[in-house]
PDB file of C-alpha atoms in Angstrom:
ATOM      1  CA  PRO C 154     -17.554   8.722 -22.708  1.00 73.00           C
ATOM      2  CA  CYS C 155     -15.319   9.654 -19.808  1.00 81.00           C
ATOM      3  CA  THR C 156     -11.569   9.514 -20.162  1.00 80.00           C
ATOM      4  CA  PRO C 157      -9.589   7.663 -17.473  1.00 73.00           C
ATOM      5  CA  PRO C 158      -9.182   8.150 -14.599  1.00 72.00           C
ATOM      6  CA  SER C 159     -12.633   9.787 -14.669  1.00 79.00           C
ATOM      7  CA  ILE C 160     -15.746   7.670 -14.208  1.00 76.00           C
ATOM      8  CA  CYS C 161     -19.356   8.221 -15.185  1.00 80.00           C
ATOM      9  CA  ILE C 162     -21.653   8.861 -12.225  1.00 76.00           C
ATOM     10  CA  ALA C 163     -25.288   9.776 -12.862  1.00 82.00           C
ATOM     11  CA  GLY C 164     -24.471  10.687 -16.462  1.00 86.00           C
ATOM     12  CA  ARG C 165     -21.571  13.020 -15.593  1.00 85.00           C
ATOM     13  CA  CYS C 166     -17.817  12.502 -15.811  1.00 86.00           C
ATOM     14  CA  LYS C 167     -16.205  12.835 -12.388  1.00 81.00           C
ATOM     15  CA  GLU C 168     -12.772  12.179 -10.976  1.00 84.00           C
ATOM     16  CA  ARG C 169     -12.766   9.074  -8.841  1.00 82.00           C
ATOM     17  CA  CYS C 170     -13.646   9.997  -5.246  1.00 87.00           C
ATOM     18  CA  GLU C 171     -14.576  13.569  -6.279  1.00 86.00           C
ATOM     19  CA  GLY C 172     -16.887  15.019  -3.654  1.00 87.00           C
ATOM     20  CA  VAL C 173     -16.621  11.944  -1.404  1.00 91.00           C
ATOM     21  CA  ILE C 174     -16.058  13.031   2.202  1.00 95.00           C
ATOM     22  CA  CYS C 175     -14.711  10.320   4.480  1.00 96.00           C
ATOM     23  CA  GLY C 176     -14.516  10.197   8.247  1.00 96.00           C
ATOM     24  CA  VAL C 177     -11.373  10.651  10.322  1.00 95.00           C
ATOM     25  CA  GLY C 178      -8.924   7.779   9.770  1.00 94.00           C
ATOM     26  CA  ALA C 179     -10.516   6.823   6.451  1.00 95.00           C
ATOM     27  CA  THR C 180      -9.898   7.491   2.769  1.00 95.00           C
ATOM     28  CA  CYS C 181     -11.861   7.062  -0.423  1.00 94.00           C
ATOM     29  CA  ASP C 182     -11.021   3.898  -2.368  1.00 90.00           C
ATOM     30  CA  PRO C 183     -10.841   4.871  -6.048  1.00 85.00           C
ATOM     31  CA  ASN C 184     -11.747   1.314  -7.083  1.00 83.00           C
ATOM     32  CA  THR C 185     -15.128   1.422  -5.338  1.00 85.00           C
ATOM     33  CA  ASN C 186     -15.592   5.193  -4.923  1.00 86.00           C
ATOM     34  CA  GLN C 187     -16.441   4.483  -1.264  1.00 93.00           C
ATOM     35  CA  CYS C 188     -14.802   5.331   2.048  1.00 96.00           C
ATOM     36  CA  ILE C 189     -12.707   2.650   3.733  1.00 95.00           C
ATOM     37  CA  CYS C 190     -10.867   2.668   7.046  1.00 93.00           C
ATOM     38  CA  ASP C 191      -7.120   3.162   6.758  1.00 89.00           C
ATOM     39  CA  PRO C 192      -5.034  -0.035   7.142  1.00 82.00           C
ATOM     40  CA  LEU C 193      -5.161  -1.396  10.712  1.00 77.00           C
ATOM     41  CA  PHE C 194      -8.013   0.971  11.637  1.00 87.00           C
ATOM     42  CA  ILE C 195     -11.532  -0.147  12.555  1.00 88.00           C
ATOM     43  CA  GLY C 196     -14.864   1.665  12.708  1.00 93.00           C
ATOM     44  CA  ASN C 197     -17.341   3.380  10.411  1.00 96.00           C
ATOM     45  CA  PRO C 198     -15.352   4.870   7.487  1.00 96.00           C
ATOM     46  CA  ASP C 199     -18.059   7.491   6.901  1.00 96.00           C
ATOM     47  CA  LEU C 200     -17.652   8.819  10.459  1.00 96.00           C
ATOM     48  CA  LEU C 201     -14.575   7.680  12.390  1.00 95.00           C
ATOM     49  CA  CYS C 202     -11.965   4.930  12.121  1.00 94.00           C
ATOM     50  CA  MET C 203      -9.521   4.333  14.963  1.00 91.00           C
ATOM     51  CA  PRO C 204      -6.714   1.911  15.674  1.00 84.00           C
ATOM     52  CA  PRO C 205      -7.901  -0.951  17.891  1.00 74.00           C
ATOM     53  CA  SER C 206      -6.918  -0.636  21.558  1.00 73.00           C
ATOM     54  CA  VAL C 207      -4.799  -3.759  21.136  1.00 72.00           C
ATOM     55  CA  MET C 208      -3.154  -4.055  17.756  1.00 67.00           C
ATOM     56  CA  PRO C 209      -4.324  -7.219  16.019  1.00 65.00           C
ATOM     57  CA  GLU C 210      -1.885 -10.036  15.517  1.00 82.00           C
ATOM     58  CA  CYS C 211      -2.200 -12.608  12.795  1.00 88.00           C
ATOM     59  CA  LEU C 212      -0.608 -16.019  12.840  1.00 87.00           C
ATOM     60  CA  PRO C 213       0.864 -16.839  10.445  1.00 90.00           C
ATOM     61  CA  THR C 214       2.086 -13.297   9.868  1.00 93.00           C
ATOM     62  CA  CYS C 215       0.868 -11.266   6.911  1.00 95.00           C
ATOM     63  CA  GLY C 216       2.784 -11.013   3.648  1.00 96.00           C
ATOM     64  CA  ILE C 217       4.023  -8.030   1.664  1.00 96.00           C
ATOM     65  CA  ASN C 218       1.407  -5.264   1.050  1.00 96.00           C
ATOM     66  CA  ALA C 219      -1.016  -6.905   3.486  1.00 94.00           C
ATOM     67  CA  HIS C 220      -2.136  -6.207   7.033  1.00 91.00           C
ATOM     68  CA  CYS C 221      -3.865  -7.986   9.889  1.00 88.00           C
ATOM     69  CA  GLU C 222      -7.544  -7.120  10.188  1.00 84.00           C
ATOM     70  CA  TYR C 223      -9.180  -7.274  13.588  1.00 75.00           C
ATOM     71  CA  GLY C 224     -12.229  -9.483  13.908  1.00 70.00           C
ATOM     72  CA  ALA C 225     -13.606 -12.555  15.667  1.00 63.00           C
ATOM     73  CA  ILE C 226     -10.686 -14.311  14.002  1.00 79.00           C
ATOM     74  CA  ASN C 227      -7.870 -11.985  12.978  1.00 85.00           C
ATOM     75  CA  THR C 228      -7.262 -12.328   9.256  1.00 90.00           C
ATOM     76  CA  CYS C 229      -4.628 -11.044   6.854  1.00 93.00           C
ATOM     77  CA  VAL C 230      -6.068  -8.930   4.043  1.00 93.00           C
ATOM     78  CA  CYS C 231      -4.446  -7.211   1.081  1.00 95.00           C
ATOM     79  CA  ASN C 232      -4.002  -3.436   1.394  1.00 92.00           C
ATOM     80  CA  PRO C 233      -6.412  -1.264  -0.659  1.00 88.00           C
ATOM     81  CA  GLY C 234      -5.605  -1.281  -4.373  1.00 89.00           C
ATOM     82  CA  THR C 235      -3.853  -4.642  -4.184  1.00 93.00           C
ATOM     83  CA  ASN C 236      -4.881  -8.279  -4.447  1.00 94.00           C
ATOM     84  CA  GLY C 237      -3.305 -11.691  -4.128  1.00 95.00           C
ATOM     85  CA  ASN C 238      -2.503 -14.020  -1.244  1.00 96.00           C
ATOM     86  CA  PRO C 239      -2.329 -11.802   1.874  1.00 96.00           C
ATOM     87  CA  TYR C 240      -0.272 -14.421   3.719  1.00 96.00           C
ATOM     88  CA  ASN C 241       2.369 -14.356   0.978  1.00 96.00           C
ATOM     89  CA  GLN C 242       2.289 -11.188  -1.159  1.00 96.00           C
ATOM     90  CA  CYS C 243      -0.281  -8.765  -2.564  1.00 96.00           C
ATOM     91  CA  GLY C 244       0.388  -6.826  -5.755  1.00 94.00           C
ATOM     92  CA  PRO C 245      -1.299  -4.077  -7.769  1.00 91.00           C
ATOM     93  CA  GLN C 246      -4.786  -4.913  -8.994  1.00 82.00           C
ATOM     94  CA  GLU C 247      -4.831  -5.707 -12.677  1.00 73.00           C
ATOM     95  CA  LYS C 248      -7.000  -3.517 -14.857  1.00 67.00           C
ATOM     96  CA  LYS C 249      -9.832  -5.311 -16.588  1.00 64.00           C
ATOM     97  CA  SER C 250      -9.532  -5.200 -20.335  1.00 66.00           C
ATOM     98  CA  CYS C 251     -12.315  -5.320 -22.857  1.00 66.00           C
ATOM     99  CA  SER C 252     -12.970  -8.091 -25.317  1.00 62.00           C
ATOM    100  CA  ASN C 253     -15.692  -8.207 -27.950  1.00 53.00           C
ATOM    101  CA  SER C 254     -17.461 -11.052 -26.184  1.00 57.00           C
ATOM    102  CA  MET C 255     -17.954  -9.122 -22.927  1.00 63.00           C
ATOM    103  CA  CYS C 256     -20.597  -6.665 -24.144  1.00 70.00           C
ATOM    104  CA  GLY C 257     -23.979  -7.158 -25.741  1.00 71.00           C
ATOM    105  CA  GLU C 258     -25.308  -5.522 -28.882  1.00 74.00           C
ATOM    106  CA  GLN C 259     -25.200  -1.713 -28.965  1.00 69.00           C
ATOM    107  CA  ALA C 260     -22.932  -1.752 -25.872  1.00 72.00           C
ATOM    108  CA  ILE C 261     -19.482  -0.284 -25.448  1.00 71.00           C
ATOM    109  CA  CYS C 262     -16.915  -1.735 -23.080  1.00 73.00           C
ATOM    110  CA  LYS C 263     -14.834   0.749 -21.083  1.00 68.00           C
ATOM    111  CA  GLU C 264     -11.658  -0.381 -19.410  1.00 61.00           C
ATOM    112  CA  THR C 265     -11.544   0.265 -15.666  1.00 54.00           C
TER     113      THR C 265
END
């Protein structure tokens, strides 16, 4: 078993985002181990993310730890690593804890 914050990938313990190369204006999200555009940036996170030519505006305005995401309809979204109501306040994501009922026989639950 891997010890936190390491994760098991293809049978090996690796640090989250180890070896993940993201494009310009993007970073690796340790929750998904995938590249995401930096807040307010748009594009392909594996190649290039850029700020939109006109900064998006959301109405109503976004809450704490949230940003306006450009799209057909601009929408407030929580910043990476947070969750909650993006129009009010986003907070740190809660870690999932194990309970005996979550895993089947011969299985081991690992907290993430």
